Coordinates of N, CA, C and O in Angstrom, one line a residue:
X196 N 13.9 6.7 -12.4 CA 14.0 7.3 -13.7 C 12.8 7.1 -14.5 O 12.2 6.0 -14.7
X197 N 12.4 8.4 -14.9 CA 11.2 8.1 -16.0 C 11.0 6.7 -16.9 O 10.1 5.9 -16.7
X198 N 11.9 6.6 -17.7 CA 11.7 5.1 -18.5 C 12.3 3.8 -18.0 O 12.3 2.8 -18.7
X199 N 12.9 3.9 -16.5 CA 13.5 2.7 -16.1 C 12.0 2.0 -15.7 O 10.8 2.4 -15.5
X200 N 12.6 1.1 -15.5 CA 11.7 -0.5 -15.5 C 12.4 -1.4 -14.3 O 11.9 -2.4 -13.9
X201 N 13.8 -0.9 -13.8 CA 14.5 -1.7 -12.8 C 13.4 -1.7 -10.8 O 12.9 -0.9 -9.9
X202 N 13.8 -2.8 -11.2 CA 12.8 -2.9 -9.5 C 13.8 -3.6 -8.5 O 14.6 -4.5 -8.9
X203 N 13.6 -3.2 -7.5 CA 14.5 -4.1 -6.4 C 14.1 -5.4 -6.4 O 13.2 -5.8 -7.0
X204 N 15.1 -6.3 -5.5 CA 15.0 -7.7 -5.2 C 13.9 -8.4 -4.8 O 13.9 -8.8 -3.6
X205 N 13.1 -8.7 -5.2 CA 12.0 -9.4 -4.3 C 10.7 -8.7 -4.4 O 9.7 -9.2 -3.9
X206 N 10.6 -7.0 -5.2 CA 9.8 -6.9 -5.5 C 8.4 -7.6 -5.8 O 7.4 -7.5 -5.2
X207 N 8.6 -8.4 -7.0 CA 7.4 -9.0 -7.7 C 6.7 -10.1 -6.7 O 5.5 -10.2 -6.6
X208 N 7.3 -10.7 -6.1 CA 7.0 -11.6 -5.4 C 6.5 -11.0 -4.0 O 5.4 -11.4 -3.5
X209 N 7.4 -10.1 -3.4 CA 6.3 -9.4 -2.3 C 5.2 -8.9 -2.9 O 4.1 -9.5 -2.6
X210 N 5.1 -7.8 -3.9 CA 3.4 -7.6 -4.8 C 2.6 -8.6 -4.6 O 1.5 -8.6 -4.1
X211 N 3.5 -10.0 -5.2 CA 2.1 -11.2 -5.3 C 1.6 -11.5 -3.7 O 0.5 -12.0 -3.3
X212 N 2.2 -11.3 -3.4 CA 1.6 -11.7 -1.9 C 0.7 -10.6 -1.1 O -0.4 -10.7 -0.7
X213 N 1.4 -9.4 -1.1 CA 0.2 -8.7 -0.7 C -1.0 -8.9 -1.2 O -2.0 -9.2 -0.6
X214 N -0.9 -8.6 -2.6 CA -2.5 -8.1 -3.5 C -3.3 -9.2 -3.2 O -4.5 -8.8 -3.2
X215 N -3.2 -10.6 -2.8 CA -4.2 -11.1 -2.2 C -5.2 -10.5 -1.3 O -6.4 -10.6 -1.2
X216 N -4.3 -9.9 -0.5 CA -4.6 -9.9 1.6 C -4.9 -8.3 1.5 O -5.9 -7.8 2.0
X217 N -4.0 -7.7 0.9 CA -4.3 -5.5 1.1 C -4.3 -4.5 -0.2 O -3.7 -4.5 -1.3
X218 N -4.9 -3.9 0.3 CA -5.4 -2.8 -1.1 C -4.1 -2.1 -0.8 O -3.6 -1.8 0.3
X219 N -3.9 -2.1 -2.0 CA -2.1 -1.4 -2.1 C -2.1 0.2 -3.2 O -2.6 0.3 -4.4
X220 N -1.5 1.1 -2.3 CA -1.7 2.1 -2.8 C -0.6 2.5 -2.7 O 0.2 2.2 -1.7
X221 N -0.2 3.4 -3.8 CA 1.1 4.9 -4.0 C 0.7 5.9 -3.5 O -0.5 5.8 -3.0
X222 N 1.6 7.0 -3.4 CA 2.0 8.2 -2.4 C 3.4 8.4 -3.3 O 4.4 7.7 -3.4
X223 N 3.0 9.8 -3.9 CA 4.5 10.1 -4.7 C 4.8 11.2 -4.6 O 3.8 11.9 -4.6
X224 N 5.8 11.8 -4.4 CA 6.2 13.5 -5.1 C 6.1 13.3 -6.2 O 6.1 14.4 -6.8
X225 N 6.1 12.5 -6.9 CA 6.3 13.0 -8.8 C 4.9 13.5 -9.1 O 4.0 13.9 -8.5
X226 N 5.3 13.3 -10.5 CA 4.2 13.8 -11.3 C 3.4 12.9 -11.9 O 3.8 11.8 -12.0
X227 N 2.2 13.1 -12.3 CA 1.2 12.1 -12.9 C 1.8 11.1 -14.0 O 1.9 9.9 -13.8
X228 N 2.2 11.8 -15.2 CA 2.5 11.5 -16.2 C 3.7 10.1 -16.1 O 3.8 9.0 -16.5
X229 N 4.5 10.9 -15.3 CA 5.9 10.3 -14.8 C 5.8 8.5 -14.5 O 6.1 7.4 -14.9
X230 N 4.7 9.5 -13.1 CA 4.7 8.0 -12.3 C 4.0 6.9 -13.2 O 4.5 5.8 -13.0
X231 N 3.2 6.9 -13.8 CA 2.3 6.3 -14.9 C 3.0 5.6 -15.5 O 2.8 4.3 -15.4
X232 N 4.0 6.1 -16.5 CA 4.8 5.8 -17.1 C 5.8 4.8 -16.4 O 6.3 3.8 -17.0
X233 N 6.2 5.2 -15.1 CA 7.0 3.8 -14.6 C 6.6 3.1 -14.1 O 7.4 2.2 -13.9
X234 N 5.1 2.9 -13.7 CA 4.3 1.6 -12.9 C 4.1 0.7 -14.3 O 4.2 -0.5 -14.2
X235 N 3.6 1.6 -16.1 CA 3.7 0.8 -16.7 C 4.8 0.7 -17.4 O 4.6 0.9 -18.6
X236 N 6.0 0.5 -17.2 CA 7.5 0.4 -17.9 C 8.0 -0.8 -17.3 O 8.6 -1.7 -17.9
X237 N 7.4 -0.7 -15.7 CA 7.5 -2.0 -14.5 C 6.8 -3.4 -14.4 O 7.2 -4.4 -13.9
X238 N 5.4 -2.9 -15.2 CA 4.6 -3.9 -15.1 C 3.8 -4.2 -14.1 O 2.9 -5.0 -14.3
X239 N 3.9 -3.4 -12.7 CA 3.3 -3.3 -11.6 C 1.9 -2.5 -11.7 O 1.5 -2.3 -10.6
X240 N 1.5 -2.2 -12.3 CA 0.7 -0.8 -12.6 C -0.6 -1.6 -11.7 O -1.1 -1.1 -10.7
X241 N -1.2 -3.2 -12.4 CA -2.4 -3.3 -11.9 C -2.2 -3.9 -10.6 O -3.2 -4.5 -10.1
X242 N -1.1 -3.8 -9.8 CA -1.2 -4.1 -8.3 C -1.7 -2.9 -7.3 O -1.8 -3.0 -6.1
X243 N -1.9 -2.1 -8.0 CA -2.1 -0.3 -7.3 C -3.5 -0.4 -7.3 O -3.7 -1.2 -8.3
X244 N -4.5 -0.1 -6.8 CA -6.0 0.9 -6.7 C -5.7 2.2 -6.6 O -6.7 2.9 -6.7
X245 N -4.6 2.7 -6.4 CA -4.9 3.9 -6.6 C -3.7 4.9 -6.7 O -2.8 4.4 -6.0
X246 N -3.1 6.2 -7.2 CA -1.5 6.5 -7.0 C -1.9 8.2 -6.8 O -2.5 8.9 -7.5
X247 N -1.3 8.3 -5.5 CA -1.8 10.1 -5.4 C -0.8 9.9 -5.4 O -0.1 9.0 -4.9
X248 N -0.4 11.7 -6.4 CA 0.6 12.2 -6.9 C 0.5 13.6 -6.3 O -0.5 14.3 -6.4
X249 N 1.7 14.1 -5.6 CA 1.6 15.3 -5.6 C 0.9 16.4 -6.0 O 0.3 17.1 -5.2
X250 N 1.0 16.5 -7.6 CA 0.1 17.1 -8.8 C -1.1 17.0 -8.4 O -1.8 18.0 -8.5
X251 N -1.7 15.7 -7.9 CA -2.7 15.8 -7.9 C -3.6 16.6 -6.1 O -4.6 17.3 -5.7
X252 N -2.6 15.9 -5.7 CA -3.4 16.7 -4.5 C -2.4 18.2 -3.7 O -2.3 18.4 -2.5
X253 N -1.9 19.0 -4.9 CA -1.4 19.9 -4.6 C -0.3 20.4 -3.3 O -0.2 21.6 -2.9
X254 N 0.5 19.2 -3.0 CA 0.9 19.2 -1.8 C 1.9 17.7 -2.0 O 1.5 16.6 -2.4
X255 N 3.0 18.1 -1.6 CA 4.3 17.1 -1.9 C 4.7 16.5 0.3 O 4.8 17.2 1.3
X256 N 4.6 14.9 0.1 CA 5.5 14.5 1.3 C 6.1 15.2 2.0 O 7.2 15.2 1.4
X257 N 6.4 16.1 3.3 CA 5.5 15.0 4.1 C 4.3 16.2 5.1 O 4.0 16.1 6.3
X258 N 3.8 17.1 4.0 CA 2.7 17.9 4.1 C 1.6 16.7 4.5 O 1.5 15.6 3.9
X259 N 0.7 17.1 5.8 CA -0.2 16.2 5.9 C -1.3 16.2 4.9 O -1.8 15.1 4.7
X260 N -1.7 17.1 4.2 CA -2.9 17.3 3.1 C -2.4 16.1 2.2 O -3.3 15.2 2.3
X261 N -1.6 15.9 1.6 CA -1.0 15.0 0.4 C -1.1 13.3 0.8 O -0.9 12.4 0.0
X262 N -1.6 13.3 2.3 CA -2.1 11.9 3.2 C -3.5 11.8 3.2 O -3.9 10.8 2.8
X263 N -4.3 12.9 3.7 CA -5.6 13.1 4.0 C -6.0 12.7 2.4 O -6.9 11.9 2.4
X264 N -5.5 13.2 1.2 CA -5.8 13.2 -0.1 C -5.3 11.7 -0.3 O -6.4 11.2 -0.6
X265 N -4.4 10.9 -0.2 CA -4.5 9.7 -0.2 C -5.5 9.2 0.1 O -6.2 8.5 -0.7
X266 N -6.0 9.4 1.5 CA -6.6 8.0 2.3 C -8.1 8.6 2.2 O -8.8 8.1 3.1
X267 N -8.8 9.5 1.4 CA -9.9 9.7 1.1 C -9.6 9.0 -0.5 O -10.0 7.8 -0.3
X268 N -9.2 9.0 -1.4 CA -9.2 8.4 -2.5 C -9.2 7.2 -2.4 O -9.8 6.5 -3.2
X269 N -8.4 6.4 -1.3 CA -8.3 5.1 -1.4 C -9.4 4.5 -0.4 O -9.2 3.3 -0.2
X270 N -10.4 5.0 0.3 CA -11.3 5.0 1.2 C -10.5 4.8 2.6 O -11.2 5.0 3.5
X271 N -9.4 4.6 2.9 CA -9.0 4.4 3.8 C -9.1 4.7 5.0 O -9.9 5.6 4.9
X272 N -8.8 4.5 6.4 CA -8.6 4.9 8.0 C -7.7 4.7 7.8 O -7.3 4.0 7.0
X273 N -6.7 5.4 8.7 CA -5.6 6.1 9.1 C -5.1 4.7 9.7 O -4.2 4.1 9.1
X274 N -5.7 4.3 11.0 CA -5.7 3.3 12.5 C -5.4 1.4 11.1 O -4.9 0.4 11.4
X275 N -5.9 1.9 9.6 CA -5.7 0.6 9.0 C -4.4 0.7 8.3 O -3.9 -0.3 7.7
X276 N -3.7 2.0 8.3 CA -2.6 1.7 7.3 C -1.4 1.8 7.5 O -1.1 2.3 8.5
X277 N -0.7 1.4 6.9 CA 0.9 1.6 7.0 C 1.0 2.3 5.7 O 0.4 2.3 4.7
X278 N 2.2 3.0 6.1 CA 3.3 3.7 4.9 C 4.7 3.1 5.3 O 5.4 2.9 6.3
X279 N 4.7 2.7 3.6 CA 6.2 1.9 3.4 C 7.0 2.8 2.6 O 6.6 2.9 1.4
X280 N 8.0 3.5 2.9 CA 8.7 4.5 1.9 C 10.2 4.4 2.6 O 10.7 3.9 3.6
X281 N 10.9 5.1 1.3 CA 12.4 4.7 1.5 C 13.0 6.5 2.0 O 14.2 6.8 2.1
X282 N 12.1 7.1 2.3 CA 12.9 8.4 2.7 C 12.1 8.6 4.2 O 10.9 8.5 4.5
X283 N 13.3 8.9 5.1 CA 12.5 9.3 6.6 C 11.8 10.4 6.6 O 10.6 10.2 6.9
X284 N 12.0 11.5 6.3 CA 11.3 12.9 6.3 C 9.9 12.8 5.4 O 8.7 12.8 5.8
X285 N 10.3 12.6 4.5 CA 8.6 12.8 3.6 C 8.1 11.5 3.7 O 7.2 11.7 4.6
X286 N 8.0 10.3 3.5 CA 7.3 9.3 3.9 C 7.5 8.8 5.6 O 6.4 8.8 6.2
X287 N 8.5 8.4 6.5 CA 8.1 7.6 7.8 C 7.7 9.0 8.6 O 6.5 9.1 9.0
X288 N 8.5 10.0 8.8 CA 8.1 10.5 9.6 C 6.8 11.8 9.2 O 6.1 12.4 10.0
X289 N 6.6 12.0 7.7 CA 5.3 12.5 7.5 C 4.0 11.8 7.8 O 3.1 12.3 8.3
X290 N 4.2 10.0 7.3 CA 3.2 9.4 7.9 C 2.9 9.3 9.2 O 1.7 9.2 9.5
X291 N 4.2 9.2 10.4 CA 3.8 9.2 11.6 C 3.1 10.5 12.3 O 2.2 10.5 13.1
X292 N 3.7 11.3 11.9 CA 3.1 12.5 12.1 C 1.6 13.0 11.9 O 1.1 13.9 12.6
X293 N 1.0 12.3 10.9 CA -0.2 12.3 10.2 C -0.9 10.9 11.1 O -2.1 10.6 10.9
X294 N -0.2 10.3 11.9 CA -1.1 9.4 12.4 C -1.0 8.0 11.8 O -1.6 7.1 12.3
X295 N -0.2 7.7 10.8 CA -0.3 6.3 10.1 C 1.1 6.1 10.2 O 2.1 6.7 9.9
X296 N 0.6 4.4 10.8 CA 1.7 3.9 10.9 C 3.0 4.0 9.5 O 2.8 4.3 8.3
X297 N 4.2 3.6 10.0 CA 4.6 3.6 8.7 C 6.4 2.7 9.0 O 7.1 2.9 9.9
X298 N 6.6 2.1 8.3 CA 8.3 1.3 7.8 C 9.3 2.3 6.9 O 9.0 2.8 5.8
X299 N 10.1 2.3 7.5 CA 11.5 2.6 6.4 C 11.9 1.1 6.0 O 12.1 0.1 6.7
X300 N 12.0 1.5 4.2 CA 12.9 0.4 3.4 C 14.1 1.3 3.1 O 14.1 2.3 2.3
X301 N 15.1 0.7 4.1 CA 16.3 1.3 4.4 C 17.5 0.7 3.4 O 18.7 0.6 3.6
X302 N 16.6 0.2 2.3 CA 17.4 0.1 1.1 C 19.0 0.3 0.9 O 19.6 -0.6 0.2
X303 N 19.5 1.0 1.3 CA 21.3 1.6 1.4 C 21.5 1.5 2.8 O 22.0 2.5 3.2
X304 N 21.3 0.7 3.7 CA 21.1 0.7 4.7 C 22.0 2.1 5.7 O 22.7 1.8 6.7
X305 N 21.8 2.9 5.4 CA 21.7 4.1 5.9 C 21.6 4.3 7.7 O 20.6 3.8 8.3
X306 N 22.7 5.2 8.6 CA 22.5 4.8 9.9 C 21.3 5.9 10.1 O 21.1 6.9 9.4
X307 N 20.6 5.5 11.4 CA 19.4 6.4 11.7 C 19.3 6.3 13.1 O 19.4 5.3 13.6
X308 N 19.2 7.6 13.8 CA 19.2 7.5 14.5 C 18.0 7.4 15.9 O 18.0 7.3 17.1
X309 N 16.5 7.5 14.5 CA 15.7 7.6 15.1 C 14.8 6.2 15.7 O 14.3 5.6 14.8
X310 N 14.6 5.8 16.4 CA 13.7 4.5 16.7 C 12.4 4.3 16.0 O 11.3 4.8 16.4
X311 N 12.6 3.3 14.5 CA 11.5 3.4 13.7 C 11.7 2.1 12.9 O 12.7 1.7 12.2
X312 N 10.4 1.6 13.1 CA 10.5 -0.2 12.1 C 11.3 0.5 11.1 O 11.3 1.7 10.8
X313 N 12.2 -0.9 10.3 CA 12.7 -0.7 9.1 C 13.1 -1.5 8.7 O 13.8 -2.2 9.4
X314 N 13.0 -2.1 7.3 CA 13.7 -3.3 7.0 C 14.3 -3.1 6.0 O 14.0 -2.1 5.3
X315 N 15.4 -4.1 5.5 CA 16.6 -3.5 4.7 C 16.6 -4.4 3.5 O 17.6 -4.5 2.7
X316 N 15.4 -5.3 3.4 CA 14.7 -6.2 2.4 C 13.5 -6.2 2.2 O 12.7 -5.8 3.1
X317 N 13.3 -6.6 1.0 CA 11.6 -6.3 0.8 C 10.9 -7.3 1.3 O 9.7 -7.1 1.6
X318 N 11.8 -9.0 1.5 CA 11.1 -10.1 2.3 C 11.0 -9.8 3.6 O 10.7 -10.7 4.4
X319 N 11.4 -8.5 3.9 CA 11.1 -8.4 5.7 C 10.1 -8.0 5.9 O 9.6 -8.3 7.0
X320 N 9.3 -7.4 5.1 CA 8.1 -6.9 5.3 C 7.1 -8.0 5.8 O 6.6 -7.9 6.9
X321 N 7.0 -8.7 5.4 CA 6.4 -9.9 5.9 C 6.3 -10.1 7.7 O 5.5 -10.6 8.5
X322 N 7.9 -9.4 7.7 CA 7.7 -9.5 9.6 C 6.9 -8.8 10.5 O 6.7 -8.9 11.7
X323 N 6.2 -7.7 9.5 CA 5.8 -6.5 10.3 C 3.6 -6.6 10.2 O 2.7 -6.3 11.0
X324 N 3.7 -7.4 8.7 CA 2.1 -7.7 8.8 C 1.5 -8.9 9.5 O 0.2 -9.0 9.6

Protein backbone atom coordinates (compact mmCIF):
# COMPACT_ATOMS: atom_id res chain seq x y z
CA UNK A 1 0.00 0.00 0.00
CA UNK A 2 1.08 3.54 -0.95
CA UNK A 3 1.48 4.92 2.75
CA UNK A 4 2.00 1.56 4.53
CA UNK A 5 5.34 1.31 6.30
CA UNK A 6 4.63 -2.54 7.41
CA UNK A 7 7.59 -4.84 6.48
CA UNK A 8 7.92 -8.52 6.89
CA UNK A 9 9.80 -10.42 9.64
CA UNK A 10 13.28 -10.15 9.54
CA UNK A 11 13.40 -7.62 7.08
CA UNK A 12 15.66 -4.94 8.66
CA UNK A 13 18.05 -7.19 9.80
CA UNK A 14 18.49 -9.14 6.55
CA UNK A 15 19.03 -5.39 4.80
CA UNK A 16 21.75 -4.97 7.52
CA UNK A 17 23.49 -7.80 6.41
CA UNK A 18 23.40 -7.65 2.95
CA UNK A 19 24.35 -3.82 2.38
CA UNK A 20 27.67 -4.69 3.69
CA UNK A 21 28.57 -7.65 1.12
CA UNK A 22 25.87 -6.59 -2.23
CA UNK A 23 24.63 -3.65 -4.03
CA UNK A 24 20.96 -4.08 -3.58
CA UNK A 25 18.60 -3.05 -6.09
CA UNK A 26 14.49 -2.80 -6.80
CA UNK A 27 12.62 -4.02 -9.86
CA UNK A 28 8.87 -2.92 -9.54
CA UNK A 29 5.71 -2.75 -11.55
CA UNK A 30 4.70 0.34 -9.69
CA UNK A 31 5.18 3.62 -10.23
CA UNK A 32 7.91 6.15 -9.40
CA UNK A 33 6.13 8.30 -7.15
CA UNK A 34 4.48 5.29 -5.27
CA UNK A 35 7.42 3.27 -4.79
CA UNK A 36 9.43 6.28 -3.37
CA UNK A 37 7.04 7.04 -1.10
CA UNK A 38 7.14 3.46 0.49
CA UNK A 39 10.91 2.89 0.59
CA UNK A 40 10.58 6.30 2.48
CA UNK A 41 7.43 5.51 4.78
CA UNK A 42 9.75 2.15 5.52
CA UNK A 43 12.84 3.74 6.09
CA UNK A 44 14.66 1.35 3.78
CA UNK A 45 15.13 3.88 1.01
CA UNK A 46 19.05 4.25 1.63
CA UNK A 47 19.66 0.41 1.39
CA UNK A 48 18.77 0.60 -2.56
CA UNK A 49 21.38 2.10 -5.24
CA UNK A 50 19.02 2.09 -7.41
CA UNK A 51 14.83 1.23 -8.04
CA UNK A 52 13.73 0.66 -11.77
CA UNK A 53 10.25 1.17 -12.01
CA UNK A 54 8.18 0.14 -14.66
CA UNK A 55 7.42 3.94 -15.52
CA UNK A 56 10.64 4.24 -15.99
CA UNK A 57 11.75 1.74 -18.22
CA UNK A 58 8.49 1.42 -20.07
CA UNK A 59 7.92 -2.15 -19.63
CA UNK A 60 6.28 -4.05 -16.54
CA UNK A 61 7.73 -7.81 -15.10
CA UNK A 62 8.34 -10.17 -16.54
CA UNK A 63 9.07 -8.30 -20.12
CA UNK A 64 12.81 -8.84 -20.56
CA UNK A 65 13.52 -5.04 -21.45
CA UNK A 66 12.33 -3.89 -17.81
CA UNK A 67 15.69 -6.44 -16.69
CA UNK A 68 18.15 -5.23 -19.37
CA UNK A 69 16.89 -1.55 -17.96
CA UNK A 70 17.62 -2.69 -14.53
CA UNK A 71 21.03 -4.17 -14.91
CA UNK A 72 22.32 -1.33 -17.13
CA UNK A 73 21.36 1.26 -14.46
CA UNK A 74 22.66 -0.70 -11.72
CA UNK A 75 25.98 -1.54 -13.81
CA UNK A 76 25.31 -5.01 -13.37
CA UNK A 77 26.03 -8.71 -15.23
CA UNK A 78 23.45 -10.89 -15.46
CA UNK A 79 26.04 -14.28 -14.45
CA UNK A 80 26.30 -11.70 -10.87
CA UNK A 81 22.69 -11.48 -9.91
CA UNK A 82 19.89 -12.83 -8.32
CA UNK A 83 16.26 -11.79 -8.31
CA UNK A 84 14.44 -12.17 -5.05
CA UNK A 85 10.58 -11.59 -5.73
CA UNK A 86 7.50 -12.87 -4.27
CA UNK A 87 5.51 -13.50 -7.60
CA UNK A 88 6.63 -16.58 -10.01
CA UNK A 89 5.60 -15.17 -13.31
CA UNK A 90 6.88 -11.56 -13.30
CA UNK A 91 9.89 -11.85 -11.02
CA UNK A 92 11.37 -15.84 -10.74
CA UNK A 93 10.40 -16.89 -13.88
CA UNK A 94 10.90 -13.44 -15.89
CA UNK A 95 14.32 -13.35 -14.23
CA UNK A 96 15.09 -16.85 -15.26
CA UNK A 97 14.10 -16.48 -18.48
CA UNK A 98 16.24 -13.27 -18.97
CA UNK A 99 19.19 -15.27 -17.72
CA UNK A 100 19.35 -14.20 -13.92
CA UNK A 101 19.37 -16.21 -11.39
CA UNK A 102 16.55 -15.70 -9.16
CA UNK A 103 14.52 -16.99 -5.42
CA UNK A 104 10.81 -17.04 -4.72
CA UNK A 105 9.91 -15.51 -1.19
CA UNK A 106 7.03 -17.77 -0.95
CA UNK A 107 5.77 -15.68 1.75
CA UNK A 108 2.01 -17.49 1.89
CA UNK A 109 3.73 -20.41 1.35
CA UNK A 110 1.79 -21.10 -1.69
CA UNK A 111 2.14 -24.84 -3.45
CA UNK A 112 4.29 -24.64 -6.74
CA UNK A 113 4.78 -26.87 -8.86
CA UNK A 114 7.72 -25.75 -10.51
CA UNK A 115 11.38 -26.74 -9.27
CA UNK A 116 12.71 -23.29 -8.09
CA UNK A 117 14.90 -22.10 -4.93
CA UNK A 118 12.43 -20.59 -2.50
CA UNK A 119 12.37 -19.64 0.88
CA UNK A 120 9.41 -19.06 3.04
CA UNK A 121 11.60 -16.61 5.50
CA UNK A 122 13.61 -13.81 4.91
CA UNK A 123 16.51 -15.54 7.22
CA UNK A 124 16.67 -18.23 4.57
CA UNK A 125 18.14 -16.15 2.28
CA UNK A 126 21.24 -16.48 3.92
CA UNK A 127 21.21 -20.21 2.69
CA UNK A 128 21.37 -19.38 -0.91
CA UNK A 129 24.44 -16.57 -0.82
Amino acid sequence: LPKSNHLFDGAIELLDYLKPKYKLHIITNGFAEIQSNKLNNSNIHHYFDTVTDSEKAGVKKPNPLIFEYALHSAKAQKENSIMIGDCIDADVNGALDFGIDAILFNCNQLETSQNIKQINHLSQLKNFL
